[in-house]
Short mmCIF file of C-alpha atoms and ligand atoms in Angstrom, two decimals:
data_model
loop_
_atom_site.label_atom_id
_atom_site.label_comp_id
_atom_site.label_asym_id
_atom_site.label_seq_id
_atom_site.Cartn_x
_atom_site.Cartn_y
_atom_site.Cartn_z
CA MET Z 26 -23.14 4.53 4.25
CA PRO Z 27 -23.23 7.10 6.39
CA ASP Z 28 -23.66 11.26 4.73
CA ALA Z 29 -21.55 13.90 5.45
CA PRO Z 30 -19.12 14.08 6.83
CA PRO Z 31 -18.83 9.99 6.39
CA PHE Z 32 -16.01 8.95 7.62
CA PRO Z 33 -13.93 9.78 11.07
CA ASP Z 34 -10.82 11.51 10.93
CA ILE Z 35 -7.62 8.88 11.14
CA ALA Z 36 -5.24 9.52 14.50
CA SER Z 37 -2.22 9.06 12.65
CA LEU Z 38 1.57 11.06 12.85
CA TRP Z 39 0.53 11.63 9.38
CA GLN Z 40 -2.42 13.74 9.95
CA GLU Z 41 -0.58 15.67 12.79
CA THR Z 42 2.25 16.32 10.60
CA ALA Z 43 0.51 17.16 7.42
CA ALA Z 44 0.50 19.94 5.19
CA PRO Z 45 -2.58 21.90 4.88
CA ARG Z 46 -5.08 19.17 2.99
CA PRO Z 47 -6.20 20.31 -0.47
CA VAL Z 48 -10.09 20.37 0.01
CA PHE Z 49 -12.67 19.79 -2.94
CA GLY Z 50 -16.33 20.48 -3.52
CA ARG Z 51 -19.37 17.23 -3.33
CA LEU Z 52 -20.89 15.93 -7.08
CA GLU Z 53 -24.05 18.04 -6.63
CA THR Z 54 -25.10 18.04 -10.55
CA ASP Z 55 -25.39 15.57 -13.41
CA THR Z 56 -22.86 15.40 -15.10
CA ALA Z 57 -20.45 13.57 -18.00
CA CYS Z 58 -16.33 12.49 -18.18
CA ASP Z 59 -14.79 9.74 -20.67
CA VAL Z 60 -13.45 7.87 -17.11
CA ALA Z 61 -15.23 7.64 -14.07
CA ILE Z 62 -12.59 6.99 -11.54
CA ILE Z 63 -13.78 5.45 -8.25
CA GLY Z 64 -11.29 6.00 -5.14
CA GLY Z 65 -8.93 9.12 -4.16
CA GLY Z 66 -5.81 7.15 -3.10
CA TYR Z 67 -2.62 6.88 -5.19
CA THR Z 68 -4.48 4.25 -7.59
CA GLY Z 69 -6.87 6.55 -8.55
CA LEU Z 70 -5.14 9.59 -8.58
CA CYS Z 71 -2.20 8.38 -10.60
CA ALA Z 72 -4.41 7.15 -12.75
CA ALA Z 73 -6.41 10.80 -13.37
CA ARG Z 74 -3.18 12.56 -14.11
CA ALA Z 75 -2.08 10.24 -16.73
CA LEU Z 76 -5.40 9.90 -18.21
CA ALA Z 77 -5.36 13.53 -18.41
CA GLY Z 78 -1.88 13.56 -20.15
CA PHE Z 79 -3.10 11.06 -22.81
CA GLY Z 80 -6.40 14.08 -23.53
CA LEU Z 81 -8.92 12.14 -21.69
CA ALA Z 82 -11.66 13.41 -19.62
CA PRO Z 83 -11.21 12.07 -16.24
CA VAL Z 84 -13.51 12.60 -12.64
CA VAL Z 85 -12.43 10.87 -9.48
CA LEU Z 86 -14.75 10.41 -6.57
CA GLU Z 87 -13.80 9.93 -3.43
CA ALA Z 88 -16.16 8.26 -1.04
CA SER Z 89 -14.64 10.22 2.13
CA ARG Z 90 -11.50 12.43 1.78
CA VAL Z 91 -8.73 12.21 -0.31
CA GLY Z 92 -5.85 10.15 0.72
CA TRP Z 93 -8.56 9.04 3.23
CA GLY Z 94 -7.99 5.36 3.01
CA ALA Z 95 -4.50 3.30 2.92
CA SER Z 96 -2.66 6.02 0.74
CA GLY Z 97 -3.11 8.48 3.91
CA ARG Z 98 -2.26 6.33 6.31
CA ASN Z 99 0.23 3.48 5.26
CA GLY Z 100 3.76 3.39 6.93
CA GLY Z 101 5.50 5.53 3.66
CA VAL Z 102 8.07 2.67 2.81
CA VAL Z 103 8.22 2.77 -0.99
CA GLY Z 104 9.55 -0.87 -2.15
CA ALA Z 105 10.25 -2.57 -5.44
CA LYS Z 106 8.99 -5.37 -3.81
CA PHE Z 107 5.68 -8.19 -3.98
CA ARG Z 108 4.59 -10.39 -1.82
CA ILE Z 109 6.81 -13.28 -3.94
CA ALA Z 110 9.83 -13.17 -4.12
CA PHE Z 111 11.82 -12.98 -7.52
CA SER Z 112 13.41 -15.95 -7.65
CA GLU Z 113 9.92 -17.72 -6.76
CA MET Z 114 8.35 -15.97 -9.71
CA ALA Z 115 11.17 -17.05 -11.97
CA LYS Z 116 10.06 -21.27 -10.97
CA ARG Z 117 6.41 -20.40 -11.02
CA PHE Z 118 6.21 -18.01 -14.20
CA GLY Z 119 9.52 -18.01 -15.72
CA LEU Z 120 12.50 -15.99 -15.59
CA GLU Z 121 12.00 -13.47 -18.46
CA THR Z 122 8.36 -12.93 -16.10
CA ALA Z 123 10.50 -12.77 -12.85
CA ARG Z 124 12.90 -10.25 -14.69
CA ARG Z 125 9.95 -8.25 -16.18
CA MET Z 126 8.42 -8.24 -12.68
CA HIS Z 127 11.90 -6.98 -11.39
CA ALA Z 128 12.17 -4.06 -13.43
CA LEU Z 129 8.83 -3.23 -12.57
CA GLY Z 130 9.29 -2.54 -8.98
CA GLN Z 131 12.34 -0.82 -10.10
CA ALA Z 132 10.16 1.43 -12.42
CA ALA Z 133 7.78 1.51 -9.72
CA VAL Z 134 9.82 3.43 -7.26
CA GLU Z 135 11.46 5.72 -9.83
CA GLY Z 136 8.10 6.85 -10.57
CA VAL Z 137 7.89 7.98 -7.38
CA GLY Z 138 10.87 10.26 -7.13
CA GLU Z 139 9.92 10.96 -10.64
CA THR Z 140 6.27 11.73 -9.42
CA VAL Z 141 7.71 14.24 -6.49
CA GLU Z 142 10.04 16.05 -8.01
CA SER Z 143 7.95 17.23 -10.95
CA LEU Z 144 4.68 17.60 -8.57
CA ALA Z 145 7.07 19.21 -6.40
CA ILE Z 146 5.97 18.03 -3.64
CA GLU Z 147 8.05 19.46 -0.95
CA GLY Z 148 6.20 17.75 2.27
CA ALA Z 149 6.57 14.40 0.60
CA ASP Z 150 10.02 14.61 1.98
CA TYR Z 151 11.05 11.61 0.04
CA ARG Z 152 14.27 9.88 0.60
CA PRO Z 153 15.58 7.34 -1.38
CA THR Z 154 17.56 5.62 1.31
CA GLY Z 155 17.14 2.39 0.64
CA ALA Z 156 15.42 -1.17 2.22
CA LEU Z 157 16.92 -3.49 4.87
CA ARG Z 158 15.11 -7.01 5.30
CA CYS Z 159 15.97 -8.17 8.59
CA ALA Z 160 16.81 -12.02 9.41
CA HIS Z 161 14.71 -13.18 12.78
CA THR Z 162 16.50 -17.02 12.30
CA PRO Z 163 19.48 -18.11 10.87
CA GLY Z 164 17.68 -20.23 8.26
CA HIS Z 165 15.82 -17.17 7.58
CA LEU Z 166 19.16 -15.38 6.67
CA ALA Z 167 20.01 -18.28 4.61
CA ALA Z 168 16.83 -17.75 2.67
CA LEU Z 169 18.08 -14.32 2.41
CA ARG Z 170 21.34 -15.15 1.23
CA ALA Z 171 20.26 -17.35 -1.25
CA GLU Z 172 17.88 -14.64 -2.90
CA ALA Z 173 20.75 -11.44 -2.62
CA ASP Z 174 23.02 -14.23 -4.48
CA TRP Z 175 19.79 -15.34 -6.93
CA LEU Z 176 19.34 -11.62 -7.45
CA ARG Z 177 22.80 -10.24 -8.07
CA ASP Z 178 23.88 -13.53 -10.28
CA VAL Z 179 20.66 -14.38 -12.83
CA LEU Z 180 18.94 -10.89 -12.63
CA GLY Z 181 22.01 -8.74 -12.71
CA ASP Z 182 21.27 -6.33 -9.58
CA SER Z 183 23.79 -4.69 -8.46
CA HIS Z 184 21.96 -3.26 -5.68
CA VAL Z 185 21.69 -5.67 -3.43
CA ARG Z 186 24.26 -6.85 -0.39
CA LEU Z 187 24.00 -9.45 2.42
CA LEU Z 188 24.86 -7.70 6.05
CA GLY Z 189 25.93 -10.02 9.13
CA PRO Z 190 24.78 -9.65 12.13
CA GLU Z 191 27.07 -6.47 13.89
CA GLU Z 192 26.39 -4.72 10.47
CA THR Z 193 22.58 -5.58 11.40
CA ALA Z 194 22.89 -4.45 14.91
CA ARG Z 195 24.79 -1.06 14.27
CA GLU Z 196 21.90 -0.48 11.48
CA THR Z 197 18.96 -1.17 13.37
CA GLY Z 198 20.24 -0.26 17.06
CA SER Z 199 18.57 -3.94 17.88
CA GLN Z 200 20.04 -7.22 18.73
CA ASP Z 201 17.44 -9.04 17.47
CA PHE Z 202 18.30 -9.66 13.99
CA CYS Z 203 20.96 -12.38 12.90
CA GLY Z 204 21.72 -10.68 9.61
CA SER Z 205 19.85 -8.50 6.67
CA MET Z 206 19.75 -7.89 2.80
CA LEU Z 207 19.74 -4.42 2.15
CA THR Z 208 18.65 -3.36 -1.05
CA GLY Z 209 19.15 0.16 -2.97
CA HIS Z 210 16.31 0.44 -4.45
CA GLY Z 211 13.34 2.06 -2.03
CA GLY Z 212 13.49 4.72 0.39
CA ILE Z 213 10.49 6.62 2.77
CA ILE Z 214 7.76 9.41 2.13
CA HIS Z 215 5.58 11.17 4.14
CA PRO Z 216 2.62 9.32 2.59
CA LEU Z 217 -0.43 11.70 3.13
CA ASN Z 218 1.23 14.84 2.14
CA TYR Z 219 2.42 12.87 -1.07
CA ALA Z 220 -1.03 12.15 -1.77
CA PHE Z 221 -2.03 15.66 -1.17
CA GLY Z 222 0.23 16.46 -3.83
CA LEU Z 223 -1.21 14.17 -6.25
CA ALA Z 224 -4.71 15.18 -5.98
CA ARG Z 225 -3.19 19.16 -6.41
CA GLY Z 226 -1.40 17.82 -9.12
CA VAL Z 227 -4.78 15.90 -10.88
CA GLN Z 228 -6.34 19.37 -10.07
CA ALA Z 229 -3.95 21.38 -11.79
CA ALA Z 230 -4.43 18.89 -14.85
CA GLY Z 231 -7.79 20.22 -14.78
CA VAL Z 232 -9.60 17.32 -13.53
CA PRO Z 233 -12.50 17.54 -11.45
CA LEU Z 234 -12.53 15.64 -8.32
CA PHE Z 235 -15.30 15.59 -6.00
CA GLU Z 236 -15.15 14.47 -1.97
CA GLU Z 237 -17.53 13.08 0.08
CA SER Z 238 -18.99 11.99 -2.87
CA PRO Z 239 -19.61 8.36 -2.67
CA ALA Z 240 -20.03 6.09 -5.90
CA LEU Z 241 -23.40 4.41 -4.61
CA ARG Z 242 -24.30 2.19 -7.57
CA LEU Z 243 -23.41 1.96 -11.50
CA GLU Z 244 -25.97 2.00 -13.85
CA ARG Z 245 -25.59 0.75 -17.63
CA GLU Z 246 -26.69 3.96 -20.03
CA ARG Z 247 -26.35 4.87 -23.30
CA GLY Z 248 -23.40 2.89 -24.31
CA GLY Z 249 -21.87 3.84 -21.14
CA LEU Z 250 -22.35 3.89 -17.40
CA ARG Z 251 -24.36 6.22 -14.89
CA VAL Z 252 -22.19 6.61 -11.28
CA ILE Z 253 -24.84 7.59 -8.83
CA THR Z 254 -23.70 9.35 -6.16
CA PRO Z 255 -25.56 11.03 -2.90
CA ARG Z 256 -26.16 14.54 -4.79
CA GLY Z 257 -25.44 13.85 -8.25
CA SER Z 258 -24.13 11.70 -11.22
CA LEU Z 259 -22.01 10.84 -13.49
CA TRP Z 260 -22.15 9.53 -16.88
CA ALA Z 261 -18.83 7.84 -18.03
CA LYS Z 262 -17.54 5.95 -21.20
CA GLN Z 263 -16.24 3.95 -18.41
CA VAL Z 264 -15.21 3.17 -15.12
CA LEU Z 265 -11.78 2.64 -13.06
CA ILE Z 266 -12.52 1.07 -10.04
CA ALA Z 267 -9.54 2.04 -7.43
CA THR Z 268 -10.57 1.14 -4.24
CA ASN Z 269 -8.47 -1.31 -3.03
CA GLY Z 270 -9.03 -2.82 0.76
CA TYR Z 271 -11.93 -0.31 1.02
CA SER Z 272 -13.95 -1.98 -2.03
CA ASP Z 273 -16.99 -3.16 0.17
CA LEU Z 274 -18.47 0.32 0.99
CA THR Z 275 -21.04 0.79 -1.51
CA PRO Z 276 -22.46 -1.92 -4.13
CA ALA Z 277 -20.86 0.05 -6.73
CA THR Z 278 -17.82 -1.96 -6.18
CA ALA Z 279 -19.22 -5.19 -6.27
CA ALA Z 280 -17.58 -6.64 -9.38
CA VAL Z 281 -14.10 -7.08 -7.37
CA ARG Z 282 -15.37 -7.62 -3.94
CA ARG Z 283 -14.94 -10.71 -3.84
CA GLY Z 284 -11.23 -10.67 -5.76
CA VAL Z 285 -9.91 -8.89 -2.28
CA ILE Z 286 -9.54 -10.13 1.09
CA PRO Z 287 -9.38 -6.56 3.40
CA PHE Z 288 -6.73 -7.21 6.09
CA ARG Z 289 -6.42 -5.13 8.63
CA SER Z 290 -2.73 -3.26 9.32
CA ALA Z 291 -1.97 -0.66 12.23
CA MET Z 292 1.09 1.50 13.20
CA ILE Z 293 2.32 2.75 16.28
CA ALA Z 294 4.72 6.00 16.67
CA THR Z 295 6.50 6.80 19.53
CA ALA Z 296 7.37 10.21 21.11
CA PRO Z 297 10.33 11.78 19.33
CA LEU Z 298 13.46 10.16 20.74
CA THR Z 299 16.51 11.75 22.69
CA GLY Z 300 19.67 10.63 23.85
CA ALA Z 301 21.08 7.47 22.75
CA GLN Z 302 17.98 6.05 21.23
CA ALA Z 303 17.95 9.30 18.84
CA ALA Z 304 21.77 8.30 17.98
CA ASP Z 305 21.64 4.47 17.77
CA LEU Z 306 17.64 3.49 16.54
CA LEU Z 307 17.73 3.10 12.32
CA PRO Z 308 21.05 6.30 11.77
CA GLU Z 309 20.62 5.75 8.10
CA GLY Z 310 16.82 6.75 8.28
CA ARG Z 311 15.91 3.43 5.75
CA SER Z 312 13.05 1.66 5.73
CA TYR Z 313 13.28 -1.99 7.50
CA THR Z 314 10.63 -5.11 7.23
CA GLU Z 315 11.48 -8.46 9.00
CA THR Z 316 11.44 -12.11 8.13
CA ARG Z 317 8.07 -13.25 9.82
CA ARG Z 318 5.16 -14.46 7.94
CA MET Z 319 3.33 -11.99 10.03
CA MET Z 320 5.85 -9.18 9.06
CA ARG Z 321 6.39 -5.85 11.27
CA TRP Z 322 8.00 -3.32 9.72
CA PHE Z 323 9.88 0.28 11.03
CA ARG Z 324 11.31 3.23 10.12
CA ARG Z 325 12.51 6.92 11.98
CA ALA Z 326 9.72 9.55 11.14
CA ASP Z 327 9.53 13.07 13.10
CA GLY Z 328 12.62 12.02 14.90
CA ARG Z 329 10.54 8.57 16.43
CA LEU Z 330 10.39 5.42 15.72
CA LEU Z 331 7.41 4.13 13.64
CA TYR Z 332 6.16 0.04 13.66
CA GLY Z 333 3.71 -1.49 11.93
CA GLY Z 334 2.31 -4.85 11.93
CA ARG Z 335 -1.20 -6.44 11.56
CA GLY Z 336 -3.93 -5.01 13.34
CA ALA Z 337 -6.88 -6.30 14.40
CA PHE Z 338 -9.71 -8.54 12.93
CA GLY Z 339 -13.07 -7.52 11.88
CA THR Z 340 -14.26 -3.35 11.43
CA SER Z 341 -12.43 -1.55 13.96
CA ASP Z 342 -9.55 -0.92 15.49
CA ARG Z 343 -8.69 -3.07 19.24
CA ALA Z 344 -6.25 -1.98 22.20
CA SER Z 345 -5.65 -4.92 22.23
CA ALA Z 346 -3.75 -5.53 18.53
CA PHE Z 347 -1.98 -2.17 19.41
CA ALA Z 348 -0.40 -3.87 22.51
CA ALA Z 349 0.36 -6.63 20.66
CA LEU Z 350 2.30 -4.42 18.31
CA GLU Z 351 3.50 -2.35 21.36
CA ARG Z 352 5.16 -5.79 22.90
CA ALA Z 353 6.74 -6.34 19.92
CA MET Z 354 8.66 -3.57 19.46
CA LEU Z 355 10.42 -3.84 22.86
CA ARG Z 356 11.20 -7.13 22.17
CA GLN Z 357 12.97 -6.01 19.06
CA PHE Z 358 14.13 -2.08 21.05
CA PRO Z 359 14.07 -3.23 24.60
CA GLY Z 360 15.83 0.52 25.13
CA LEU Z 361 12.57 2.19 24.50
CA GLU Z 362 10.77 0.61 27.44
CA GLY Z 363 8.59 3.68 29.27
CA HIS Z 364 9.44 5.75 26.22
CA PRO Z 365 5.61 6.69 25.15
CA VAL Z 366 3.52 5.70 22.69
CA THR Z 367 1.53 8.70 21.16
CA HIS Z 368 -0.14 7.87 18.20
CA ARG Z 369 -1.83 4.46 17.11
CA TRP Z 370 -3.74 3.86 14.12
CA SER Z 371 -5.02 1.57 11.29
CA GLY Z 372 -6.21 0.87 7.97
CA LEU Z 373 -6.53 -1.72 5.20
CA VAL Z 374 -4.80 -3.64 2.66
CA ALA Z 375 -6.21 -5.86 -0.21
CA MET Z 376 -4.89 -9.33 -0.09
CA THR Z 377 -5.77 -11.40 -3.10
CA LEU Z 378 -5.92 -15.09 -3.45
CA ASP Z 379 -2.25 -15.02 -5.57
CA SER Z 380 -0.82 -12.79 -3.68
CA LEU Z 381 -0.14 -10.08 -6.54
CA PRO Z 382 -1.99 -7.03 -7.50
CA HIS Z 383 -4.56 -6.91 -10.43
CA LEU Z 384 -5.21 -4.76 -13.36
CA GLY Z 385 -8.08 -5.52 -16.01
CA PRO Z 386 -11.25 -5.76 -16.91
CA ALA Z 387 -13.82 -6.24 -14.33
CA GLU Z 388 -16.69 -6.10 -16.84
CA ASP Z 389 -17.34 -4.63 -20.04
CA ARG Z 390 -16.08 -0.91 -19.71
CA VAL Z 391 -15.43 -1.43 -15.90
CA VAL Z 392 -11.49 -1.63 -15.46
CA HIS Z 393 -10.17 -2.77 -11.82
CA CYS Z 394 -6.83 -1.84 -10.70
CA LEU Z 395 -6.15 -3.22 -7.33
CA GLY Z 396 -4.89 -6.40 -4.53
CA TYR Z 397 -1.35 -4.31 -3.59
CA ASN Z 398 -1.39 -7.23 -1.08
CA GLY Z 399 0.66 -4.03 1.45
CA THR Z 400 2.66 -2.76 -0.77
CA GLY Z 401 1.38 -0.46 -2.92
CA VAL Z 402 2.53 3.14 -2.38
CA ALA Z 403 4.86 2.46 -5.31
CA MET Z 404 3.03 -0.11 -6.92
CA ALA Z 405 -0.20 1.44 -6.77
CA SER Z 406 1.07 4.62 -8.01
CA HIS Z 407 2.58 3.21 -11.03
CA ILE Z 408 -0.19 0.46 -11.95
CA GLY Z 409 -2.62 3.68 -11.58
CA ARG Z 410 -0.19 5.18 -14.45
CA GLU Z 411 -0.76 1.77 -16.57
CA ALA Z 412 -4.41 1.67 -15.82
CA ALA Z 413 -4.79 4.90 -17.98
CA ARG Z 414 -3.21 3.02 -20.95
CA LEU Z 415 -5.72 0.16 -20.64
CA LEU Z 416 -8.23 3.03 -20.87
CA CYS Z 417 -7.39 4.61 -23.50
CA GLY Z 418 -7.29 1.09 -25.54
CA GLU Z 419 -3.43 0.72 -25.30
CA THR Z 420 -1.99 -2.87 -23.76
CA PRO Z 421 -0.63 -1.56 -20.51
CA ASP Z 422 3.23 -3.14 -19.49
CA ALA Z 423 2.14 -4.48 -15.96
CA GLY Z 424 3.76 -8.05 -16.50
CA LEU Z 425 1.95 -10.13 -14.71
CA LEU Z 426 -0.54 -8.10 -12.84
CA GLY Z 427 -1.71 -7.44 -16.13
CA SER Z 428 -2.31 -10.92 -17.09
CA LEU Z 429 -3.72 -13.07 -14.49
CA PRO Z 430 -7.18 -12.67 -13.43
CA LEU Z 431 -8.56 -11.49 -10.18
CA ARG Z 432 -9.65 -14.83 -8.73
CA PRO Z 433 -12.62 -14.18 -6.39
CA VAL Z 434 -12.16 -15.39 -3.05
CA PRO Z 435 -13.66 -19.17 -2.70
CA PHE Z 436 -16.58 -19.07 0.51
CA TYR Z 437 -16.48 -15.73 0.75
CA PRO Z 438 -19.09 -15.21 3.49
CA LEU Z 439 -15.98 -17.11 5.46
CA ARG Z 440 -13.04 -15.08 5.00
CA ALA Z 441 -12.84 -13.26 8.42
CA PRO Z 442 -12.88 -16.69 10.45
CA ALA Z 443 -10.15 -18.05 7.51
CA VAL Z 444 -8.04 -14.88 7.92
CA ARG Z 445 -7.89 -15.49 11.40
CA ALA Z 446 -7.13 -19.01 10.99
CA VAL Z 447 -4.01 -18.26 8.91
CA ALA Z 448 -2.83 -15.67 10.59
CA GLY Z 449 -2.44 -17.99 13.68
CA TRP Z 450 -1.37 -20.49 12.46
CA TYR Z 451 1.63 -18.04 10.40
CA GLN Z 452 2.02 -16.98 13.64
CA LEU Z 453 2.78 -20.38 15.23
CA LEU Z 454 5.31 -21.10 12.71
CA ASP Z 455 7.09 -17.45 13.52
CA ALA Z 456 7.03 -18.61 17.17
CA LEU Z 457 8.81 -21.94 16.35
CA GLY Z 458 10.94 -19.89 14.11
CA ARG Z 459 10.27 -21.68 10.83
C1 FAD K 511 -1.57 0.85 8.19
C2 FAD K 511 -0.74 0.45 6.69
C3 FAD K 511 0.45 0.83 6.39
C4 FAD K 511 0.76 0.57 5.19
N1 FAD K 511 2.19 0.66 4.76
C5 FAD K 511 2.43 0.47 3.73
C6 FAD K 511 3.92 1.13 3.23
O1 FAD K 511 4.42 1.44 4.63
N2 FAD K 511 4.46 0.88 1.84
C7 FAD K 511 4.02 0.32 1.36
O2 FAD K 511 4.17 0.19 -0.24
N3 FAD K 511 2.46 0.17 1.32
C8 FAD K 511 1.67 0.34 2.49
N4 FAD K 511 0.71 -0.07 2.53
C9 FAD K 511 -0.42 -0.30 1.51
C10 FAD K 511 -0.41 0.82 0.77
O3 FAD K 511 -1.16 1.77 1.63
C11 FAD K 511 -1.79 0.79 -0.36
O4 FAD K 511 -1.67 -0.46 -0.96
C12 FAD K 511 -2.27 1.69 -1.03
O5 FAD K 511 -1.85 3.13 -0.40
C13 FAD K 511 -3.20 1.43 -2.22
O6 FAD K 511 -3.67 2.36 -2.50
P1 FAD K 511 -5.41 2.75 -3.29
O7 FAD K 511 -5.33 3.83 -4.08
O8 FAD K 511 -5.30 1.60 -4.32
O9 FAD K 511 -6.17 2.42 -2.18
P2 FAD K 511 -6.65 3.22 -1.07
O10 FAD K 511 -5.44 4.33 -0.60
O11 FAD K 511 -6.89 2.52 0.32
O12 FAD K 511 -7.96 3.99 -1.73
C14 FAD K 511 -9.15 3.59 -2.29
C15 FAD K 511 -9.98 4.81 -1.74
O13 FAD K 511 -11.42 4.38 -2.33
C16 FAD K 511 -12.18 5.14 -1.27
N5 FAD K 511 -14.10 4.72 -1.73
C17 FAD K 511 -13.88 3.05 -1.31
N6 FAD K 511 -15.51 3.36 -1.86
C18 FAD K 511 -15.89 3.96 -2.55
C19 FAD K 511 -17.13 4.46 -3.64
N7 FAD K 511 -17.77 3.81 -3.12
N8 FAD K 511 -16.76 5.34 -3.75
C20 FAD K 511 -15.90 6.48 -3.93
N9 FAD K 511 -14.97 6.43 -3.45
C21 FAD K 511 -14.78 5.32 -2.60
C22 FAD K 511 -11.77 5.16 -0.33
O14 FAD K 511 -12.43 6.04 0.62
C23 FAD K 511 -10.46 5.24 -0.13
O15 FAD K 511 -10.18 6.63 0.19
C24 FAD K 511 -0.31 0.41 3.87
C25 FAD K 511 -1.39 0.19 4.28
C26 FAD K 511 -1.78 0.26 5.62
C27 FAD K 511 -3.33 0.35 6.03
#
């Protein structure tokens, strides 16, 4: 692992529009704490704040800078959903479990609003404007209708509504969709300012936070663990691994590495919209996703259109992946032809075999909390707080996320070609409208 400065800057819109970042020093001594938290994203920061609230002494170690991982690069979509539909959860795990998970998603979204308010994170610019899921075929619209009916009739969710093609065109400024499902839960946020605000809140709670301090390895010592970093070490009674898509940077997180498949997700941002585009595209300022398997999502920010989807396979960005994203954006918003794309960036999300996040013991005195499958703004914040309960010896209230084991990915060395093959299959199905 390279030394300071360890990681490149991310050329994201968020970096350009963020408040001044809070700066934390490196760990340069040998010290002790109750819980060593590995990872300075939403999960680690929310766990740290909650642990301090419970009267424990945590310390956060971040390999790079706070919010350098997915937490500072994401689309800022604050959503209450999981990768598995709630009706599907009911079939597989029972109605009560689906009900519990639905409540968990809503609590996670509400938690973002409460946190932004309690820490007065103004730059987070949180707007609970709701989420629109747009159908790309009549078959997918029928599936959305069935899901909306089920949510209303079975779970009593009165915040969902189905929109026809005209209303969807008015909502999006695109003719590409045959309808959509609007849900009142969720909204949009400036993700990097949210991460910075959380870090300031952690600091205000008296929790030491160290940047450019990668946990290199864990050593068992005196009934606890010593976390070794390049310039100092931290003895802790317990360790929380909160590294999500970045769980293979060092051997310190080896206990969870095989449980997640890192998948590159990419974003582009246009120059500020002008004239009719500014008035017509996504005027309600919600978050927007579509029903394709290789899902794309979009929103407004800073007067621009942000558009996200699958990134390059492998360890770094590729111009071809951004070009594919731009072509997809132009298919849905042809009026943007010739309008410049000014920002291109990507980051890693963590997929799991069961498509669900996981909170639980990784090994003795080591807890993991990760696997958000690309939807972690609200959930990482929420489950991070639940991880604090687990570390305090309480039973967390995390539904399936706390009860299913994090299964290791079979044939782990073959994960990259496997992901490529699955993505190719999904793209074919999308192209066929299946
Ligand atoms: C491009 C993109 C768009 C996305 N869009 C959305 C969206 O719109 N809505 C949504 O809900 N979710 C979205 N996500 C997913 C969401 O951002 C993540 O689920 C969430 O940020 C995970 O937070 P985290 O704290 O668990 O992990 P991260 O924020 O990834 O943080 C992990 C941290 O661990 C650190 N680390 C790793 N190893 C070590 C070590 N050995 N020692 C110390 N530190 C270490 C890394 O440097 C990193 O900062 C998106 C993700 C990406 C990449």
